[in-house]
Amino acid sequence: MPYYKLHENVKVRDESFGLLFYICPTTSLVFVASGNMLKSADLYRGGTAAEFAADMESKQIKTVESLLAKLAQRRLLYVEK
Amino acid sequence: MLKNELPHLALSAPVNVTWEITRLCNAKCLHCLSSTRMAECQEELDFSECRAFIDQLLAAQVFQINIGGGEPFLRSDIWDIFAYCHQRQLVTCSSTNGSLIDKEAAQRLAKSPYHFLQISLDGPTEKVNDNIRGKGSFAIAISALENLIKANFPHLSINTVVTAANYKHIAELYQLASFYGAKLRLSRFRPSGGGVKMWEAYRLSQEQTIGLAEVLSAHTDILTGDSFFAITKEDRQHLGLNMCGAAKLTCAISPDGNFYPCAFLQQPPFLCGNIRRESFQKIWRQAPVLQMLRSLQVNACENCHRFDICHGGCPAIAWHIHQDLTLPDPTCIESAIKNKTHFLV
């Protein structure tokens, strides 16, 4: 299972809509309407989708997996397979 | 997230904070937004107060501090302030006239990946620039640029306040910035501070506003801030958030710790508090002025076809011209285009 962690050049914080990312080298922002699905502290710590979604139903784990893959695609997270 | 939802967000903290860190300045720019206010400024925050303030910003998870003044490098402890921020991975973006950026300073600045620098330059030649920013300021800025390039400073931009005195030269400034491997960043001129006196002489005419929009459409890598979305064409709308960030994404702190919604609204009616006496986060969450700005409606613009990408433009300009935040940005491009059409028919 892929392991995700926040990219070292990226910062993130929790907001009411979900997550707000800040990309340091470009000072740009990415607003992600993820609700309560992911917490910024988890992304700083790193983990697998199953670990991030430990308290969720199996249906939600798929959504978390998909969200993490999208964030990795945008290079907000790095991924180890 | 849909862009139209952004103007209604209430963030837990600003994304960036504009910090006018000193009132000291060795330049006499005619349009300076701070010049008239700085004389009223009380005692500046000392280093220990600056550290405590930075700690508060870190606790609030603010991502970036925009450091200006005055001339920030005139503060004797500025390097300690930078170090304190950068050791904690807090990004700083400093605005300077370049007068204190010698070779040694440039090398020192280049060591931090968390530092962005804007050198103020209002013309591509000594004649254009020095008429606005004072005698000798062009040579000083160019020397700073060259020192920074030689030191391989990575995050460098030339910052230009666009006025009637230099709008014709934006393409040349773009070439000058490209020559140095820097970005060109444009700021809007506002009738604030020294800009009040210069407003009639320096404000862009409606034709000039349209001309500037064409230059910006031709060069999408020119950076803009300060509510430029209200004076640019639709083809640049994907480049930014297209919303006034005051009280929503940003705020401003004066040298003596006064908290305002933005650098262009630093008048008594907009004072939100002082970080010497109240916590930064408490002011951000509770100040009535900030809450008022977060729910501001510019009703007169609601039927405009650009409303979803403009939301009324810059309220600071409306306030400085009409003393009414709820009126449309009086310099918006749509009114310029409409008036041009009237002339044609």
PDB file of C-alpha atoms in Angstrom, chain A residues 8-9 11-17 20-22 24-27 29 31-33 40 44, chain B residues 1 6 9-15 60-64 88-91 116 155 241 249:
ATOM      1  CA  GLU A   8       9.029  19.006   2.143  1.00  0.00           C
ATOM      2  CA  ASN A   9       8.367  22.241   0.195  1.00  0.00           C
ATOM      3  CA  LYS A  11       2.797  23.392   4.189  1.00  0.00           C
ATOM      4  CA  VAL A  12      -0.785  22.567   5.044  1.00  0.00           C
ATOM      5  CA  ARG A  13      -3.339  23.515   7.663  1.00  0.00           C
ATOM      6  CA  ASP A  14      -6.873  22.473   8.577  1.00  0.00           C
ATOM      7  CA  GLU A  15      -9.727  24.776   7.589  1.00  0.00           C
ATOM      8  CA  SER A  16     -13.505  24.486   7.893  1.00  0.00           C
ATOM      9  CA  PHE A  17     -13.766  23.367   4.243  1.00  0.00           C
ATOM     10  CA  LEU A  20      -5.329  24.613   2.710  1.00  0.00           C
ATOM     11  CA  PHE A  21      -1.951  23.903   1.107  1.00  0.00           C
ATOM     12  CA  TYR A  22       0.846  26.447   0.605  1.00  0.00           C
ATOM     13  CA  CYS A  24       6.768  27.450  -0.544  1.00  0.00           C
ATOM     14  CA  PRO A  25       8.838  27.823  -3.762  1.00  0.00           C
ATOM     15  CA  THR A  26       5.952  29.494  -5.609  1.00  0.00           C
ATOM     16  CA  THR A  27       4.030  30.910  -2.612  1.00  0.00           C
ATOM     17  CA  LEU A  29      -2.221  28.133  -2.514  1.00  0.00           C
ATOM     18  CA  PHE A  31      -7.771  24.871  -1.501  1.00  0.00           C
ATOM     19  CA  VAL A  32      -9.014  21.307  -1.086  1.00  0.00           C
ATOM     20  CA  ALA A  33     -12.641  20.804  -0.057  1.00  0.00           C
ATOM     21  CA  SER A  40      -3.017  18.162   8.300  1.00  0.00           C
ATOM     22  CA  TYR A  44       2.942  15.924   8.239  1.00  0.00           C
TER      23      TYR A  44
ATOM     24  CA  MET B   1     -13.014  24.000  -4.551  1.00  0.00           C
ATOM     25  CA  LEU B   6     -13.601  31.669  -1.962  1.00  0.00           C
ATOM     26  CA  LEU B   9     -14.572  31.771   3.279  1.00  0.00           C
ATOM     27  CA  ALA B  10     -13.595  32.591   6.815  1.00  0.00           C
ATOM     28  CA  LEU B  11     -10.090  31.235   7.241  1.00  0.00           C
ATOM     29  CA  SER B  12      -8.762  30.273  10.663  1.00  0.00           C
ATOM     30  CA  ALA B  13      -5.816  32.654  10.080  1.00  0.00           C
ATOM     31  CA  PRO B  14      -4.458  34.815   7.289  1.00  0.00           C
ATOM     32  CA  VAL B  15      -2.402  33.148   4.578  1.00  0.00           C
ATOM     33  CA  ALA B  60      -1.775  30.515  13.931  1.00  0.00           C
ATOM     34  CA  GLN B  61      -0.099  28.659  11.027  1.00  0.00           C
ATOM     35  CA  VAL B  62       0.340  31.783   8.928  1.00  0.00           C
ATOM     36  CA  PHE B  63       2.359  30.733   5.879  1.00  0.00           C
ATOM     37  CA  GLN B  64       4.134  33.927   4.856  1.00  0.00           C
ATOM     38  CA  ARG B  88      11.184  28.086  11.730  1.00  0.00           C
ATOM     39  CA  GLN B  89      10.591  27.658   7.968  1.00  0.00           C
ATOM     40  CA  LEU B  90       8.406  30.747   7.802  1.00  0.00           C
ATOM     41  CA  VAL B  91       8.569  32.299   4.334  1.00  0.00           C
ATOM     42  CA  PHE B 116      11.671  36.215  -1.497  1.00  0.00           C
ATOM     43  CA  HIS B 155      13.359  34.349  -5.666  1.00  0.00           C
ATOM     44  CA  LEU B 241      -7.949  34.054  -6.733  1.00  0.00           C
ATOM     45  CA  LEU B 249      -6.538  36.030   3.338  1.00  0.00           C
TER      46      LEU B 249
END
